[in-house]
Short mmCIF file of C-alpha atoms and ligand atoms in Angstrom, two decimals:
data_model
loop_
_atom_site.label_atom_id
_atom_site.label_comp_id
_atom_site.label_asym_id
_atom_site.label_seq_id
_atom_site.Cartn_x
_atom_site.Cartn_y
_atom_site.Cartn_z
CA UNK E 159 172.86 -171.38 7.09
CA UNK E 160 173.95 -173.28 3.64
CA UNK E 161 176.74 -172.10 1.64
CA UNK E 162 177.25 -171.38 -1.97
CA UNK E 163 179.78 -172.88 -4.21
CA UNK E 164 180.19 -172.84 -8.12
CA UNK E 165 181.78 -173.57 -11.54
CA UNK E 166 182.47 -171.25 -14.01
CA UNK E 167 183.40 -171.96 -17.16
CA UNK E 168 182.12 -171.93 -20.76
CA UNK E 169 180.05 -173.57 -21.97
CA UNK E 170 178.79 -175.35 -18.47
CA UNK E 171 175.61 -176.67 -19.52
CA UNK E 172 176.62 -180.31 -19.53
CA UNK E 173 178.59 -180.19 -16.50
CA UNK E 174 178.27 -183.38 -14.16
CA UNK E 175 179.70 -181.44 -11.57
CA UNK E 176 176.35 -179.57 -10.21
CA UNK E 177 174.66 -183.10 -9.50
CA UNK E 178 177.72 -184.73 -7.85
CA UNK E 179 178.47 -182.22 -5.44
CA UNK E 180 174.76 -181.48 -4.54
CA UNK E 181 174.15 -185.04 -4.35
CA UNK E 182 177.13 -185.46 -2.05
CA UNK E 183 175.93 -182.32 -0.01
CA UNK E 184 172.27 -184.12 0.27
CA UNK E 185 173.92 -187.47 1.65
CA UNK E 186 175.79 -185.62 4.16
CA UNK E 187 172.92 -183.77 5.51
CA UNK E 188 174.58 -180.76 4.41
CA UNK E 189 172.49 -177.62 3.16
CA UNK E 190 174.94 -176.41 0.79
CA UNK E 191 174.41 -175.56 -2.94
CA UNK E 192 176.73 -175.87 -6.11
CA UNK E 193 175.75 -174.05 -9.26
CA UNK E 194 176.94 -173.89 -12.91
CA UNK E 195 177.51 -170.37 -14.14
CA UNK E 196 178.33 -169.51 -17.76
CA UNK E 197 180.80 -166.95 -17.87
CA UNK E 198 182.41 -165.70 -21.23
CA UNK E 199 186.32 -164.64 -21.13
CA UNK E 200 185.39 -161.25 -20.96
CA UNK E 201 183.45 -161.38 -18.14
CA UNK E 202 185.92 -163.29 -16.29
CA UNK E 203 187.35 -160.62 -13.94
CA UNK E 204 184.17 -159.37 -13.36
CA UNK E 205 182.64 -162.86 -11.99
CA UNK E 206 185.56 -163.17 -9.74
CA UNK E 207 184.86 -159.85 -8.52
CA UNK E 208 181.23 -160.75 -7.96
CA UNK E 209 181.87 -164.14 -6.28
CA UNK E 210 184.17 -161.89 -3.59
CA UNK E 211 181.32 -159.43 -3.35
CA UNK E 212 178.64 -162.47 -2.57
CA UNK E 213 181.00 -164.34 -0.31
CA UNK E 214 180.96 -167.55 -2.18
CA UNK E 215 182.75 -170.47 -0.19
CA UNK E 216 184.44 -171.64 -2.96
CA UNK E 217 184.35 -172.62 -7.16
CA UNK E 218 185.46 -174.91 -9.77
CA UNK E 219 186.67 -173.17 -12.67
CA UNK E 220 186.54 -175.49 -15.97
CA UNK E 221 187.87 -174.79 -19.66
CA UNK E 222 188.54 -171.87 -21.29
CA UNK E 223 189.45 -170.03 -17.84
CA UNK E 224 191.41 -172.34 -15.57
CA UNK E 225 194.82 -170.44 -16.50
CA UNK E 226 193.34 -166.85 -16.90
CA UNK E 227 192.04 -167.05 -13.39
CA UNK E 228 195.06 -167.44 -11.72
CA UNK E 229 195.54 -163.68 -12.23
CA UNK E 230 192.46 -162.75 -9.95
CA UNK E 231 193.15 -164.66 -7.07
CA UNK E 232 195.22 -164.13 -3.96
CA UNK E 233 197.45 -167.15 -3.54
CA UNK E 234 198.20 -170.10 -5.76
CA UNK E 235 199.10 -173.61 -4.25
CA UNK E 236 202.82 -174.82 -5.37
CA UNK E 237 201.40 -177.63 -7.45
CA UNK E 238 198.83 -175.37 -9.52
CA UNK E 239 201.74 -172.90 -10.22
CA UNK E 240 203.81 -175.86 -11.72
CA UNK E 241 200.88 -177.46 -13.37
CA UNK E 242 200.01 -173.54 -14.57
CA UNK E 243 196.36 -173.99 -14.07
CA UNK E 244 194.08 -173.87 -10.99
CA UNK E 245 190.61 -175.86 -11.14
CA UNK E 246 189.24 -175.27 -7.66
CA UNK E 247 189.17 -172.09 -5.38
CA UNK E 248 188.81 -171.79 -1.70
CA UNK E 249 187.27 -168.77 0.19
CA UNK E 250 189.35 -168.25 3.22
CA UNK E 251 188.00 -165.29 4.93
CA UNK E 252 187.62 -163.20 1.75
CA UNK E 253 190.82 -164.43 0.48
CA UNK E 254 190.92 -166.43 -2.92
CA UNK E 255 193.14 -169.37 -2.53
CA UNK E 256 193.95 -171.27 -5.94
CA UNK E 257 194.49 -175.20 -6.17
CA UNK E 258 194.62 -177.90 -8.79
CA UNK E 259 192.97 -181.34 -7.79
CA UNK E 260 192.84 -182.29 -11.77
CA UNK E 261 196.30 -183.57 -11.28
CA UNK E 262 196.03 -185.56 -7.77
CA UNK E 263 192.59 -186.43 -8.89
CA UNK E 264 194.30 -188.39 -11.84
CA UNK E 265 197.25 -189.75 -9.71
CA UNK E 266 194.49 -191.34 -7.17
CA UNK E 267 192.29 -192.86 -9.72
CA UNK E 268 195.60 -194.29 -11.46
CA UNK E 269 197.10 -195.76 -8.28
CA UNK E 270 193.79 -197.71 -7.73
CA UNK E 271 194.84 -200.11 -10.92
CA UNK E 272 198.85 -199.78 -10.32
CA UNK E 273 199.20 -199.59 -6.52
CA UNK E 274 202.56 -198.92 -5.61
CA UNK E 275 203.99 -200.88 -8.89
CA UNK E 276 203.78 -197.42 -10.30
CA UNK E 277 206.89 -196.54 -9.07
CA UNK E 278 208.53 -199.27 -11.04
CA UNK E 279 206.76 -198.21 -14.39
CA UNK E 280 208.11 -197.05 -17.68
CA UNK E 281 205.34 -194.23 -18.63
CA UNK E 282 204.37 -192.82 -22.13
CA UNK E 283 202.39 -189.93 -22.00
CA UNK E 284 200.68 -188.86 -25.40
CA UNK E 285 200.04 -185.10 -25.90
CA UNK E 286 201.64 -181.62 -24.54
CA UNK E 287 198.77 -179.71 -24.11
CA UNK E 288 197.61 -178.68 -20.47
CA UNK E 289 196.37 -182.32 -19.23
CA UNK E 290 199.64 -183.52 -19.98
CA UNK E 291 201.46 -180.92 -18.08
CA UNK E 292 199.00 -181.78 -14.77
CA UNK E 293 199.73 -185.73 -15.41
CA UNK E 294 203.53 -185.22 -15.71
CA UNK E 295 203.53 -182.54 -13.03
CA UNK E 296 202.03 -185.39 -10.46
CA UNK E 297 204.22 -188.17 -11.99
CA UNK E 298 207.17 -186.54 -11.36
CA UNK E 299 206.36 -185.84 -8.08
CA UNK E 300 205.42 -189.02 -7.22
CA UNK E 301 208.48 -190.38 -9.01
CA UNK E 302 208.20 -193.69 -11.83
CA UNK E 303 211.10 -195.15 -13.56
CA UNK E 304 210.91 -193.41 -16.89
CA UNK E 305 208.84 -190.89 -18.18
CA UNK E 306 208.29 -190.43 -21.77
CA UNK E 307 206.36 -187.53 -23.90
CA UNK E 308 204.86 -188.37 -27.42
CA UNK E 309 203.12 -185.53 -29.26
CA UNK E 310 201.82 -184.84 -33.07
CA UNK E 311 204.13 -181.70 -32.88
CA UNK E 312 207.45 -183.04 -31.26
CA UNK E 313 208.67 -179.31 -30.14
CA UNK E 314 205.70 -179.19 -27.79
CA UNK E 315 206.68 -182.39 -26.05
CA UNK E 316 210.03 -181.25 -25.92
CA UNK E 317 209.25 -177.70 -24.40
CA UNK E 318 206.76 -179.22 -21.81
CA UNK E 319 209.60 -181.68 -20.75
CA UNK E 320 212.18 -178.82 -20.52
CA UNK E 321 209.88 -177.06 -18.35
CA UNK E 322 208.84 -179.66 -15.95
CA UNK E 323 212.29 -181.07 -14.93
CA UNK E 324 211.68 -180.54 -11.73
CA UNK E 325 212.07 -184.18 -11.09
CA UNK E 326 215.60 -185.52 -10.78
CA UNK E 327 214.63 -187.53 -13.84
CA UNK E 328 214.55 -185.77 -17.58
CA UNK E 329 211.85 -186.91 -19.87
CA UNK E 330 212.37 -188.48 -23.09
CA UNK E 331 210.91 -186.73 -26.09
CA UNK E 332 209.40 -188.84 -28.90
CA UNK E 333 207.42 -188.03 -32.23
CA UNK E 334 204.01 -190.54 -32.43
CA UNK E 335 205.73 -192.43 -34.88
CA UNK E 336 208.81 -193.30 -32.85
CA UNK E 337 206.92 -194.03 -29.75
CA UNK E 338 204.91 -196.50 -31.68
CA UNK E 339 207.94 -198.46 -32.65
CA UNK E 340 209.04 -198.71 -29.07
CA UNK E 341 205.47 -199.32 -27.34
CA UNK E 342 206.52 -202.54 -25.91
CA UNK E 343 209.06 -200.41 -23.55
CA UNK E 344 206.15 -198.95 -22.08
CA UNK E 345 204.02 -200.04 -18.79
CA UNK E 346 201.94 -197.45 -18.63
CA UNK E 347 200.33 -195.69 -21.86
CA UNK E 348 198.73 -192.53 -21.00
CA UNK E 349 196.42 -190.45 -23.42
CA UNK E 350 196.14 -186.76 -22.44
CA UNK E 351 194.67 -185.53 -25.79
CA UNK E 352 191.31 -185.20 -26.96
CA UNK E 353 191.79 -187.59 -29.78
CA UNK E 354 189.03 -190.51 -29.73
CA UNK E 355 186.60 -188.16 -27.94
CA UNK E 356 183.03 -187.93 -28.91
CA UNK E 357 181.86 -187.14 -31.71
CA UNK E 358 185.26 -188.51 -33.03
CA UNK E 359 185.23 -191.65 -31.55
CA UNK E 360 186.98 -193.50 -34.45
CA UNK E 361 190.34 -191.72 -34.04
CA UNK E 362 193.45 -192.98 -32.16
CA UNK E 363 195.91 -190.85 -30.60
CA UNK E 364 198.60 -193.59 -31.17
CA UNK E 365 198.93 -197.31 -33.07
CA UNK E 366 199.19 -200.17 -30.52
CA UNK E 367 200.43 -203.03 -32.91
CA UNK E 368 203.73 -203.21 -30.74
CA UNK E 369 202.15 -202.89 -27.27
CA UNK E 370 203.19 -204.94 -24.12
CA UNK E 371 200.54 -207.66 -23.19
CA UNK E 372 200.58 -206.62 -19.80
CA UNK E 373 200.47 -202.96 -20.27
CA UNK E 374 198.20 -200.53 -18.44
CA UNK E 375 196.30 -197.99 -20.92
CA UNK E 376 194.92 -194.86 -19.44
CA UNK E 377 192.73 -192.38 -21.34
CA UNK E 378 191.84 -188.98 -19.38
CA UNK E 379 188.36 -189.28 -21.87
CA UNK E 380 185.32 -190.09 -20.27
CA UNK E 381 183.09 -189.65 -22.87
CA UNK E 382 183.03 -192.35 -24.76
CA UNK E 383 183.40 -194.03 -21.40
CA UNK E 384 185.56 -196.63 -23.73
CA UNK E 385 187.41 -195.09 -26.41
CA UNK E 386 188.91 -197.07 -29.34
CA UNK E 387 192.43 -196.71 -27.83
CA UNK E 388 190.73 -198.46 -24.43
CA UNK E 389 188.78 -201.01 -26.66
CA UNK E 390 191.96 -201.97 -28.56
CA UNK E 391 194.43 -202.20 -25.74
CA UNK E 392 191.50 -204.03 -23.85
CA UNK E 393 191.26 -206.55 -26.97
CA UNK E 394 195.41 -207.12 -26.74
CA UNK E 395 195.39 -208.01 -23.00
CA UNK E 396 196.37 -205.09 -21.47
CA UNK E 397 194.33 -203.45 -18.39
CA UNK E 398 192.43 -199.90 -19.26
CA UNK E 399 191.38 -197.26 -17.05
CA UNK E 400 189.07 -194.08 -18.45
CA UNK E 401 188.41 -190.99 -17.21
CA UNK E 402 185.69 -191.06 -15.21
CA UNK E 403 188.11 -192.13 -11.89
CA UNK E 404 189.88 -188.68 -12.34
CA UNK E 405 186.95 -186.56 -12.90
CA UNK E 406 185.35 -187.96 -9.59
CA UNK E 407 188.55 -187.77 -7.34
CA UNK E 408 189.12 -184.04 -8.81
CA UNK E 409 185.52 -183.13 -7.73
CA UNK E 410 186.21 -185.35 -4.35
CA UNK E 411 189.44 -183.27 -3.58
CA UNK E 412 187.72 -180.10 -3.90
CA UNK E 413 184.87 -181.21 -1.89
CA UNK E 414 187.08 -181.99 0.99
CA UNK E 415 188.63 -178.63 0.56
CA UNK E 416 185.70 -176.87 0.71
CA UNK E 417 183.87 -178.63 3.39
CA UNK E 418 186.40 -180.28 5.62
CA UNK E 419 184.38 -183.79 5.09
CA UNK E 420 185.04 -186.75 2.72
CA UNK E 421 181.78 -187.35 0.38
CA UNK E 422 181.13 -190.73 -0.55
CA UNK E 423 183.22 -191.37 -3.98
CA UNK E 424 181.30 -194.17 -4.78
CA UNK E 425 177.96 -192.24 -5.10
CA UNK E 426 179.67 -189.46 -6.81
CA UNK E 427 181.04 -192.00 -9.45
CA UNK E 428 177.33 -193.58 -10.01
CA UNK E 429 176.24 -189.90 -10.64
CA UNK E 430 178.85 -189.60 -13.32
CA UNK E 431 177.59 -192.68 -14.72
CA UNK E 432 174.17 -192.19 -14.94
CA UNK E 433 174.86 -189.21 -17.10
CA UNK E 434 177.46 -190.57 -19.12
CA UNK E 435 174.63 -193.68 -19.91
CA UNK E 436 176.93 -196.46 -19.22
CA UNK E 437 179.00 -198.45 -16.56
CA UNK E 438 182.21 -197.81 -15.39
CA UNK E 439 185.08 -199.23 -16.68
CA UNK E 440 187.47 -197.29 -14.80
CA UNK E 441 189.47 -200.33 -13.74
P1 ATR C 572 194.25 -179.78 -23.29
O1 ATR C 572 194.59 -178.31 -22.33
O2 ATR C 572 193.10 -180.47 -23.24
O3 ATR C 572 195.40 -180.87 -22.88
P2 ATR C 572 195.68 -178.50 -25.55
O4 ATR C 572 196.59 -177.52 -24.57
O5 ATR C 572 194.77 -177.70 -26.26
O6 ATR C 572 194.27 -179.20 -24.73
O7 ATR C 572 196.76 -179.80 -26.06
C1 ATR C 572 196.12 -180.53 -26.91
C2 ATR C 572 196.94 -181.74 -27.08
O8 ATR C 572 196.10 -182.84 -27.81
C3 ATR C 572 198.21 -181.41 -27.57
O9 ATR C 572 199.16 -182.45 -27.40
C4 ATR C 572 197.74 -181.63 -28.99
O10 ATR C 572 198.63 -181.81 -30.26
P3 ATR C 572 199.74 -180.85 -30.76
O11 ATR C 572 200.38 -180.27 -29.86
O12 ATR C 572 200.34 -181.13 -32.18
O13 ATR C 572 198.59 -179.51 -31.35
C5 ATR C 572 196.95 -182.62 -28.85
N1 ATR C 572 196.09 -182.92 -30.24
C6 ATR C 572 194.77 -182.38 -30.25
N2 ATR C 572 194.13 -182.97 -31.38
C7 ATR C 572 194.93 -183.71 -32.09
C8 ATR C 572 194.89 -184.40 -33.31
N3 ATR C 572 193.68 -184.36 -34.25
N4 ATR C 572 195.83 -185.39 -33.28
C9 ATR C 572 197.19 -185.60 -32.58
N5 ATR C 572 197.06 -184.41 -31.67
C10 ATR C 572 196.16 -183.82 -31.02
#
């Protein structure tokens, strides 16, 4: 019998996950189904109890439930605890086990562009929210030459840096203006904020005047596929990476945890790009 998988979030109407996973099941001749459930914050606990009762095989969690959901799970993986959020749950014979595949998904998509050079890179993260925390956690684990965090509210960057000091090296903390002055020092610049996301496509999280010519600039945003940040970076000769690869990888890693089989990532990307209405610029 086919298994049921799902997504809970609010809203979920425009989620690309159902078609991405259902197409992957189809291609692997797996008779499973993935459905998006719109669950309000007030109903989260009841929804998880319902999932237990019907024996759902696994599910994803998206905004706004990624932190709150941890309360209702039986176990949470170490990296998900460090990131402080769960986006994937596996139902192991009635025990709900939480993981975070966003961080690893981002790392895998980044490595396709940087290769092993990532270890030698001086990295600037822009933003200090949940997405920054996921990226900081995986980059600390992987090990890079230097980690810097710049944020509109510098105190939040300082607090993120001090919470995530599990690596041997501490992260440096800057205001956006300070980071703009020293931009030429960074090999990799990663925007984790929502600045530049549709409909605010004219916004830039940081001015790129001082960018190094051979820098890599990465934006977690995938709508639009090429944010103003990526357009300007490309015009200055940088290599750019959008958020499509991260989205596909986080889904593929969840799929592997649920089914023990590898989905075709290229096919997943095609489905996502069809929905976003464009051609990939993931590298
Ligand atoms: P997420 O979980 O998606 O990372 P979040 O936790 O709300 O979202 O964090 C949002 C991040 O984007 C923060 O770093 C925020 O900066 P502040 O800490 O100063 O609030 C940043 N951000 C959001 N809107 C911004 C804007 N218009 N200009 C600059 N930074 C912005």
